[in-house]
XYZ file of C-alpha atoms in Angstrom:
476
model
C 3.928 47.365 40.191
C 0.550 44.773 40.284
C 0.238 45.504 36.655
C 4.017 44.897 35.868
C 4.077 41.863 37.565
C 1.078 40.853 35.620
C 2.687 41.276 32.313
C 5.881 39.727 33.038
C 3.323 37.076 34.025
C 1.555 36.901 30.791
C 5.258 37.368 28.711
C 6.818 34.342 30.606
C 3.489 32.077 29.988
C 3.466 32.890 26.297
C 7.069 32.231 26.050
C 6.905 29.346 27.886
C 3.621 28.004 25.191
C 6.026 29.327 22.445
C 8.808 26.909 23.140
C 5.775 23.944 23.786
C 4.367 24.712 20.257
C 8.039 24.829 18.297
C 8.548 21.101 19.731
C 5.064 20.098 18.191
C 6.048 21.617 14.372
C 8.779 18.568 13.503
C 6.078 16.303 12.728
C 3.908 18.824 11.074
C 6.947 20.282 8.854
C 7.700 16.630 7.897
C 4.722 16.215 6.419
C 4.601 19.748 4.624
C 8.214 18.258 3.543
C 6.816 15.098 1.987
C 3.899 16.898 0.380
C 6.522 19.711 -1.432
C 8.198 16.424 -3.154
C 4.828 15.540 -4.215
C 4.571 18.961 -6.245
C 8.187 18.908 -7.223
C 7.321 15.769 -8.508
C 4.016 17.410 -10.413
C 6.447 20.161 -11.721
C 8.767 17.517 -12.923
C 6.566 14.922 -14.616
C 4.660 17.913 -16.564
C 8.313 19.940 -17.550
C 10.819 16.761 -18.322
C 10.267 15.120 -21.701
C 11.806 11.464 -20.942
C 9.531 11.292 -17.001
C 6.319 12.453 -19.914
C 6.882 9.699 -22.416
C 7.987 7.412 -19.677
C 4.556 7.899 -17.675
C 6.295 8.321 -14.241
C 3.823 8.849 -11.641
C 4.695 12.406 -10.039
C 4.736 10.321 -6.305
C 7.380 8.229 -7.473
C 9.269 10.904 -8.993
C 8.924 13.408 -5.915
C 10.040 10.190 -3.401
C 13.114 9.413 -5.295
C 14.144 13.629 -4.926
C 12.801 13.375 -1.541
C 15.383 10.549 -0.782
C 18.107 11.878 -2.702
C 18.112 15.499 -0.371
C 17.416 13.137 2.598
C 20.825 11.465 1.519
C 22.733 14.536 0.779
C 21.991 15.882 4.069
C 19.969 18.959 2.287
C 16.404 17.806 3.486
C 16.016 20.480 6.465
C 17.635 18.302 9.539
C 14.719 15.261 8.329
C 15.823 11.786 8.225
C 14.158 8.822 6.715
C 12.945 7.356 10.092
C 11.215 10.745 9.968
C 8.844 9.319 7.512
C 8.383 5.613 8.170
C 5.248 6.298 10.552
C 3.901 8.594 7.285
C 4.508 5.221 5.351
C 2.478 2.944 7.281
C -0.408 5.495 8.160
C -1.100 6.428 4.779
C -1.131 2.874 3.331
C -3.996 2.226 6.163
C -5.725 4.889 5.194
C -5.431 4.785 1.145
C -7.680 0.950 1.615
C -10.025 2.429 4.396
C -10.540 5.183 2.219
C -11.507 2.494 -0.882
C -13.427 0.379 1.077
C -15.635 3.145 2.131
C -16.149 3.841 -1.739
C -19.557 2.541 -2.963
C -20.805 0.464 -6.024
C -21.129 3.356 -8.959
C -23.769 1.434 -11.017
C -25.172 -2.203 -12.396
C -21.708 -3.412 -13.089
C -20.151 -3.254 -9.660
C -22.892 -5.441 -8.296
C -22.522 -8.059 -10.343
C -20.404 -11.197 -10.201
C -17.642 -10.312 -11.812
C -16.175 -8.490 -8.769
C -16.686 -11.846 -7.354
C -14.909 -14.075 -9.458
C -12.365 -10.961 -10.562
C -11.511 -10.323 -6.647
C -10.819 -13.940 -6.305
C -8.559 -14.328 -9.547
C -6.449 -11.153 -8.403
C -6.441 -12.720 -4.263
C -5.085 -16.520 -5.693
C -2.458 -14.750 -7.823
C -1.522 -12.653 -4.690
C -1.159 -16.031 -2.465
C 0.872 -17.322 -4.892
C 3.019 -14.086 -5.306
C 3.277 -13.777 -1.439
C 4.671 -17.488 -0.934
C 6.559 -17.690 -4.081
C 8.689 -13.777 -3.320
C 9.418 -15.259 0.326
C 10.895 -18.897 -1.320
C 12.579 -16.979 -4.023
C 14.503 -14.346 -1.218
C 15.307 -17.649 0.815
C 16.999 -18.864 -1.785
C 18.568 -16.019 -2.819
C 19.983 -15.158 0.381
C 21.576 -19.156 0.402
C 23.010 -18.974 -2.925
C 24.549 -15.484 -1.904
C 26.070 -16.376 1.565
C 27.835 -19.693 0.009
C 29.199 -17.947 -2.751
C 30.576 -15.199 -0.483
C 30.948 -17.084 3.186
C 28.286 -14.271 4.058
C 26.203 -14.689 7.388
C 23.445 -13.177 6.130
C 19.758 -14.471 7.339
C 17.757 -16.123 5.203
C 14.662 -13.986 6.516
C 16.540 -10.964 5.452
C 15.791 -12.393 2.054
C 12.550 -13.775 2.597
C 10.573 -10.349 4.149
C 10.847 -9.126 0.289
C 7.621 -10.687 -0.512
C 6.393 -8.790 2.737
C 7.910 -5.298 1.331
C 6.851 -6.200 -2.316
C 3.442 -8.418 -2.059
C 2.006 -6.947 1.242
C 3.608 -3.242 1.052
C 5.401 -0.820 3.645
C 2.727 -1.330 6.212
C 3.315 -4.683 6.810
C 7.321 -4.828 5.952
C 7.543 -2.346 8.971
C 5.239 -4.228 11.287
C 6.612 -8.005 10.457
C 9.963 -6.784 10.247
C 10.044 -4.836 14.210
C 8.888 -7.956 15.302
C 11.549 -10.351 13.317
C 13.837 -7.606 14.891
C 12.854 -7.058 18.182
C 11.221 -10.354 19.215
C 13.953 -12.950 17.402
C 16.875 -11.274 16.909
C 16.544 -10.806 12.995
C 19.285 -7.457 12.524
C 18.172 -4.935 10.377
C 14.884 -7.094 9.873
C 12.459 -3.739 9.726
C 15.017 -1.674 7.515
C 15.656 -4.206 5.069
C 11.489 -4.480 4.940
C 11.054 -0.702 4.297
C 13.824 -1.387 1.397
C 12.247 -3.771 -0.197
C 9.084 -2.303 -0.028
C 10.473 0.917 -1.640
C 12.648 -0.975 -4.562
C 9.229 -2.875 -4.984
C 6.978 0.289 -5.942
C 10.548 1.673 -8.371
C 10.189 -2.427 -10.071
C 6.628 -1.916 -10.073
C 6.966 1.505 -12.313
C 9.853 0.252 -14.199
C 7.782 -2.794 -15.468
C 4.567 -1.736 -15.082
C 4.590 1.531 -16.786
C 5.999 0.266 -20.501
C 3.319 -2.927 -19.769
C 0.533 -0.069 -19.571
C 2.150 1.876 -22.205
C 1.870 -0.656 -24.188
C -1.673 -1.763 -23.639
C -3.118 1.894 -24.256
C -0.990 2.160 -27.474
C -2.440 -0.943 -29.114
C -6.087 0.024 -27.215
C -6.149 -3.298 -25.011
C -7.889 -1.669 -22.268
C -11.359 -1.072 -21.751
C -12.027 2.764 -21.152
C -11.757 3.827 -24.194
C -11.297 7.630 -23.020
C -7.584 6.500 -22.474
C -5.686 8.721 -25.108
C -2.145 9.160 -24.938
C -2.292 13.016 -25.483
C -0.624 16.114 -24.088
C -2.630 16.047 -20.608
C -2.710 12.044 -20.152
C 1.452 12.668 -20.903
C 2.431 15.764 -18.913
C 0.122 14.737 -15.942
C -1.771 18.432 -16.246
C -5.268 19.135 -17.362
C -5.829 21.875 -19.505
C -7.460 24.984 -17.971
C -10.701 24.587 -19.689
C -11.012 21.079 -18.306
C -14.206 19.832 -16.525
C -13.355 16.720 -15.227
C -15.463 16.553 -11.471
C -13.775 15.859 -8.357
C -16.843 15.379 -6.639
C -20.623 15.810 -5.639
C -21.126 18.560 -2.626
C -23.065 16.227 0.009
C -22.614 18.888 2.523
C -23.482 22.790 2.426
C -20.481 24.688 2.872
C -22.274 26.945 5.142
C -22.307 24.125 7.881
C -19.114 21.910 7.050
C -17.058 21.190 3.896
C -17.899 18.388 1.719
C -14.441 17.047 1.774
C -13.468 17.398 5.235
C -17.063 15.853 6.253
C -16.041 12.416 4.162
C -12.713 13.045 5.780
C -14.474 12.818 9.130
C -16.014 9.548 8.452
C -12.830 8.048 7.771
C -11.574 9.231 10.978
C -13.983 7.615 12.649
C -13.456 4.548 10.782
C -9.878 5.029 12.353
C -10.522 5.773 15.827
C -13.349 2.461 15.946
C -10.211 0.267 14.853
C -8.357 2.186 17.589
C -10.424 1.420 20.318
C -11.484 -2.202 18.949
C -7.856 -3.403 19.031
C -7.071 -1.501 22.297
C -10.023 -4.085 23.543
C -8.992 -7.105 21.951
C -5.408 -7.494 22.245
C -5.234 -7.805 26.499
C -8.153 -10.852 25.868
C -6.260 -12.248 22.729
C -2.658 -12.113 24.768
C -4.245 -15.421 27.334
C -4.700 -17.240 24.105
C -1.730 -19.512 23.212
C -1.239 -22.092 20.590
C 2.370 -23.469 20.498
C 4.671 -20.369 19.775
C 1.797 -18.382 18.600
C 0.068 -16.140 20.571
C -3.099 -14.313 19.588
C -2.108 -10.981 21.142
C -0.045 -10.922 17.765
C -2.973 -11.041 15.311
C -4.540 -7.806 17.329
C -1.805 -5.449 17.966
C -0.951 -2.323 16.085
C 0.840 -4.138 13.754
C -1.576 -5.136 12.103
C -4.213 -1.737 12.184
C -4.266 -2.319 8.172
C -6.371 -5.906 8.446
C -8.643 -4.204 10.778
C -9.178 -1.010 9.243
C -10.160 -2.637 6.070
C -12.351 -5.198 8.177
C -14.549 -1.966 10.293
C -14.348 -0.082 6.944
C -16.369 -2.646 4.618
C -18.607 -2.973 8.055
C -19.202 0.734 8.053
C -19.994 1.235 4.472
C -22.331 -1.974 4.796
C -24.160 -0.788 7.814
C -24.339 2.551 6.031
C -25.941 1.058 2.887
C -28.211 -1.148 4.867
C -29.647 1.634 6.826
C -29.838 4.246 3.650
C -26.961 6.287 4.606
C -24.777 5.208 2.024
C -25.808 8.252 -0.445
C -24.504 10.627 2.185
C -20.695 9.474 0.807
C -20.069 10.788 -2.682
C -17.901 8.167 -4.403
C -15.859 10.357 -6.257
C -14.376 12.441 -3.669
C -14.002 9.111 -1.624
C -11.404 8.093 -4.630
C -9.469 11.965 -4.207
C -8.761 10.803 -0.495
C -7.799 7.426 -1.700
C -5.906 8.718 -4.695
C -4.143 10.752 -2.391
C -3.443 8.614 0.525
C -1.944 6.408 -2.100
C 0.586 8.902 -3.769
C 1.479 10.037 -0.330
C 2.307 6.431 0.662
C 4.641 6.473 -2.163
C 6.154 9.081 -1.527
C 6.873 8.557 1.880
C 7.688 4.599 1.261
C 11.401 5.850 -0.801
C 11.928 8.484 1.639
C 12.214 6.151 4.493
C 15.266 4.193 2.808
C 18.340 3.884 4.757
C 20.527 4.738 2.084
C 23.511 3.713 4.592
C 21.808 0.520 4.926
C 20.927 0.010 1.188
C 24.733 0.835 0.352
C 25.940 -1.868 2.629
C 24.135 -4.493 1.188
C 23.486 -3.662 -2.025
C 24.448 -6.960 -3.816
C 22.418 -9.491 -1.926
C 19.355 -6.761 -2.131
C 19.279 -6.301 -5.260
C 19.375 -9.734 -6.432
C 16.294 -10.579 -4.305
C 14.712 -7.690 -6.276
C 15.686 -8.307 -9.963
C 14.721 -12.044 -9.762
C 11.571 -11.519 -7.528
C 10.757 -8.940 -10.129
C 11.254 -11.324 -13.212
C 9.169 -13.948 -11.772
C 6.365 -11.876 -10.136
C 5.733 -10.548 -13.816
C 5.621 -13.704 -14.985
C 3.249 -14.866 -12.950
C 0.828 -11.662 -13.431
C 0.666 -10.673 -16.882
C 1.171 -14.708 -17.985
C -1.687 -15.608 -16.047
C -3.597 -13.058 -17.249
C -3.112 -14.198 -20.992
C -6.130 -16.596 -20.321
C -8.537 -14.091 -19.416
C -10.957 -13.200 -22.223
C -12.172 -9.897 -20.268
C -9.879 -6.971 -18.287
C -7.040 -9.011 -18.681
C -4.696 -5.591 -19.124
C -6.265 -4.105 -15.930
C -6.360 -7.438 -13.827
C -3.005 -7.573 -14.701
C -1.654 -4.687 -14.450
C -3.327 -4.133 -10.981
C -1.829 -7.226 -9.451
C 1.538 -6.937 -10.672
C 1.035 -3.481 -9.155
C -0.074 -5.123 -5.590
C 2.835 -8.143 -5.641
C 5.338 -5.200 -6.263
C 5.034 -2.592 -3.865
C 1.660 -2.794 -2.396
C -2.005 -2.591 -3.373
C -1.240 1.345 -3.771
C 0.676 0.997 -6.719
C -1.546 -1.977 -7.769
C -4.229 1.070 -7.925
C -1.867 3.576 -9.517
C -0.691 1.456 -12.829
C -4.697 0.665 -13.046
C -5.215 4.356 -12.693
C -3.295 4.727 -16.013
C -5.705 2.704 -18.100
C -8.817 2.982 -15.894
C -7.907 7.259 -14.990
C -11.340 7.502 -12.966
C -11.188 3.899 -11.300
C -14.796 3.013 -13.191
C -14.224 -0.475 -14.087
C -14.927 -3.059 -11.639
C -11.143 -3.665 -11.449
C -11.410 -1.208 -8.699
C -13.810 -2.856 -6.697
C -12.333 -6.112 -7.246
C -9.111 -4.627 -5.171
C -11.847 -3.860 -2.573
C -13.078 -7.637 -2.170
C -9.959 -8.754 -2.903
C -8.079 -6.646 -0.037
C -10.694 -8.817 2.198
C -10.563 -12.218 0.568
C -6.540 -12.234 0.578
C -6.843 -12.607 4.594
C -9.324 -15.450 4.224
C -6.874 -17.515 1.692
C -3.757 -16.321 3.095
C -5.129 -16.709 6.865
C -2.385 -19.486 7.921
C 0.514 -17.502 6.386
C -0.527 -14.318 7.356
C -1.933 -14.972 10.650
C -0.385 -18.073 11.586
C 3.084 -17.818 10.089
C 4.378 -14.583 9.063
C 4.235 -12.578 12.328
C 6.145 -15.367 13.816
C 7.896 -16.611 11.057
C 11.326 -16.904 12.756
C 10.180 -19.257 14.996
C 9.762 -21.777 12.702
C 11.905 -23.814 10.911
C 13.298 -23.807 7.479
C 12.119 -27.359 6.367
C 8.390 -26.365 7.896
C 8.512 -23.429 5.799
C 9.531 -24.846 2.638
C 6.878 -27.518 2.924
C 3.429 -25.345 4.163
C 4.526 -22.167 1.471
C 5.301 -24.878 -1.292
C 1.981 -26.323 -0.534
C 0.099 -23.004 -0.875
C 1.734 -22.679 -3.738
C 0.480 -25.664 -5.746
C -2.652 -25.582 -3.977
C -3.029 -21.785 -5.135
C -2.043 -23.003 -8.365
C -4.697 -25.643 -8.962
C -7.243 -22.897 -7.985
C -6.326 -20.957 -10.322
C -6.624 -22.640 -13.246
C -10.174 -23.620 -12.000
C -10.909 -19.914 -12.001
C -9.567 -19.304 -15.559
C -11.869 -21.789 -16.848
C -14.570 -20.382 -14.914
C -14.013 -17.069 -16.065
C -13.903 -17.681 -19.485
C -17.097 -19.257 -19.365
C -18.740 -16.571 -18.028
C-alpha cells in the first residue's frame, strides 16, 4: 500500500512539473518559430531567381513570410506581440555584440574611424531631426486634406522607427502611449521601424548593386557570382568562422564569447536597476532623470558597459581571449534575427487602418533620407559607397541594416566602415544628447513651436558640421 501511495506520489508530482514546463515552451517555440523563417528565408533567397538577382537578404525575406502566416492566422496560435520583446532584445544585443569586437589590424587604429564615425554620427543627427519634421508635416498636410484627427507624433516617431530602429520605436513609443496619451504611439513605432528596414532593402540593395557592378567599393573580393547571388557557399568553401580560443574539452568557443556577452548584459541589468531609484529624485522642468535610466533605454547602456568591457579587457591583456571573427557570427546573427523579428511584430490590423497617412510618411522620409546619404557622400574621396550605404542603412531601419547593406560590399566587415558604426553608435548619444535624452522620451510634453525651432536648429547646426568634415576628410 506504502509503495502505491508512493508512486501515485511521484505520478501526480511529475504531472504536476509536466503542466509547469508546457507553460514555459510559448516563448521558447516563438523563437524556434522566428528562426524557421530565417531558413525559409535561406531556402528562398538561394532557390528564387528574381530574390538572387535582387540581393534580398534571407532575414528580410523570412520576416515578410513570417508576417504573412502571422496574418493569415497559419503561424501556430503566435501573434506579432509575440515577437516585439525578440525585436528589441536582439537589436541590444547585435551592438553589444560589435562593440565587444576588437581592432583587426593597423587600419582600425587609425584616424579614419575617427573622422569616418563622426561623418556617419552628423549625417545620423541630421536624419533623426529631419524624419521627425518631415512625419510632422506629413501628418498636418494629411489631417487637413481629410478632416483627420490624427497626431502629429504619430507622424513624427518615424524617424524613431527608421533612424533609431525597433528598440527605441518600442521604448519611446510605450511611453508617448502610456505616459501622454499618444494612441497607438508604440504600434505605429514598430511599423515604421519595419517599413524602414523593407525602404532600406528596396533602395539600398540596387544602390549596392550598383556599386559592386561598376567596382566602387573597396574589397575587391566582392564578385557578383553564383555564391555572392544565391546566398550559399559552395561545399568546398573555406571561408573561417572563427579562431577556437577555448578547448572544447572544457567549454565551447562560441558559447564561451557568448558568455561574455551575457555578462555584458546582466552588468547593464544590475547598473540600471541601481541608477534609476537615484535618477527618479532628479527633476528638471517636465523631465525627469529616472527616464534616461530605465529599461527603455538598455540599448544606450549596453553599448556604453560594452566599449568599457572590451577597453578594460584590452588594457589589462585580455582582449586576445575574444576572437573577432566569431564576435561578428553573434553580431551577424543578432542582426538578421532583429530583422526578422522587427516585420513579424506588425499589426497588420493596425497597418490596414492607416495605411494612407503611413505610407506617405515612409515614401517621402525615404526619398529624402537617400538624399541626404548617398548625396553627401558624393564628396568623399575614400569609402564613399560603404559610408553611404551604411548610413542610409542606419537612418532606415536601424544600425542593423546599416551593417547588413555594408555586409554586401564589405562580406567579412574588414574595412574600418565597421568600426566606424562602433564609435559612431557612441558618438551619436554625445551629438544627439538634447534630442535623445532631453527631448525624445518626453517629446509630447513639449510644444510644437519648441520643437520646430530646437530640431531645425540641429539641423543647420548639423549641417554646417558637416561640410567642415567633408573638407577635412578630403584633405586627409
Amino acid at each position: 500500500m506504502r509503495i502505491c501511495t508512493r508512486i501515485s506520489g511521484i505520478v501526480s508530482a511529475r504531472l504536476t512539473a509536466g503542466v509547469g514546463m508546457a507553460d514555459s515552451f510559448h516563448g521558447v517555440i516563438a523563437f524556434a518559430f522566428l528562426a524557421s523563417m530565417l531558413l525559409v528565408g535561406t531556402i528562398a533567397r538561394a532557390r528564387i531567381g528574381w530574390l538572387r538577382s535582387a540581393l534580398i537578404p534571407a532575414s528580410l525575406v523570412g520576416g515578410v513570410v513570417g508576417f504573412a502566416l502571422i496574418t493569415l492566422d497559419w503561424s501556430f496560435g503566435f501573434v506579432s506581440e509575440d515577437f516585439t520583446a525578440f525585436t528589441f532584445h536582439f537589436f541590444t544585443l547585435s551592438f553589444m555584440s560589435l562593440c565587444l569586437t576588437g581592432s583587426d589590424g593597423p587600419h582600425t587604429r587609425d584616424r579614419s574611424i575617427v573622422g569616418g564615425g563622426l561623418w556617419l554620427s552628423v549625417i545620423w543627427v541630421m536624419s533623426l531631426v529631419m524624419q521627425a519634421l518631415i512625419g510632422l508635416l506629413v501628418i498636418v498636410l494629411y489631417n487637413a486634406a481629410t478632416a483627420g484627427q490624427l497626431s502629429v507624433f504619430l507622424g513624427m516617431i518615424v524617424t524613431h522607427g527608421f533612424t533609431q530602429g525597433p528598440g527605441q520605436a518600442v521604448a519611446f513609443g510605450e511611453i508617448w502611449q502610456n505616459n501622454y496619451g499618444i494612441k497607438d504611439a508604440m504600434s505605429f513605432g514598430l511599423i515604421y521601424a519595419s517599413l524602414g528596414f523593407v525602404a532600406a532593402f528596396i533602395v539600398g540593395v540596387p544602390v549596392a548593386r550598383y556599386f559592386v557592378k561598376r567596382g566602387l567599393q573597396n574589397s575587391r573580393a566582392v564578385q557578383l557570382d553564383a555564391q555572392f547571388l544565391s546566398g550559399m557557399l559552395s561545399a568546398d568553401s573555406s571561408v573561417s568562422a572563427g579562431r577556437q580560443i577555448t578547448h572544447s574539452a572544457s567549454i565551447d568557443s562560441l558559447v564561451f564569447h557568448l558568455s561574455i556577452l551575457g555578462v555584458a548584459y546582466l552588468v547593464t541589468d544590475q547598473y540600471l536597476a541601481l541608477m534609476q531609484p537615484i535618477a527618479q529624485q532628479w527633476q528638471v522642468g517636465e523631465m525627469n532623470f529616472g527616464f534616461v535610466f530605465s529599461y527603455n533605454l538598455f540599448f544606450f547602456h549596453g553599448l556604453m558597459v560594452a566599449m568599457l568591457m572590451r577597453a578594460l579587457m584590452d588594457r589589462f591583456g585580455w582582449g586576445r581571449y575574444i576572437d573577432n571573427e566569431t564576435q561578428r557570427r553573434i553580431t551577424g546573427s543578432a542582426v538578421d534575427l532583429t530583422v526578422a523579428a522587427t516585420l513579424m511584430s506588425i499589426e497588420f490590423v493596425l497597418l490596414w487602418t492607416y495605411v494612407v497617412p503611413i505610407a506617405l510618411v515612409c515614401i517621402v522620409v525615404t526619398v529624402a533620407t537617400a538624399a541626404l546619404c548617398f548625396g553627401s557622400a558624393r564628396r568623399l574621396t575614400t569609402l564613399g559607397p560603404e559610408r553611404s550605404l551604411a548610413v542610409f542603412g542606419c537612418c532606415c531601419g536601424s544600425t542593423g541594416s546599416g551593417l547588413l547593406l555594408l555586409r554586401i560590399l564589405d562580406p567579412e566587415l574588414r574595412t574600418p566602415v565597421a568600426m566606424e558604426l562602433a564609435f559612431f553608435n557612441i558618438a551619436i548619444s554625445v551629438i544627439g544628447f538634447h534630442i535623445l535624452t532631453l527631448m525624445a522620451p518626453i517629446l509630447p510634453a513639449y510644444d510644437i513651436t519648441t520643437i520646430v525651432a530646437v530640431y531645425g536648429t540641429t539641423f543647420a547646426v548639423a549641417a554646417g558640421a558637416l561640410m567642415m568634415l567633408n573638407r577635412r576628410m578630403r584633405n586627409t
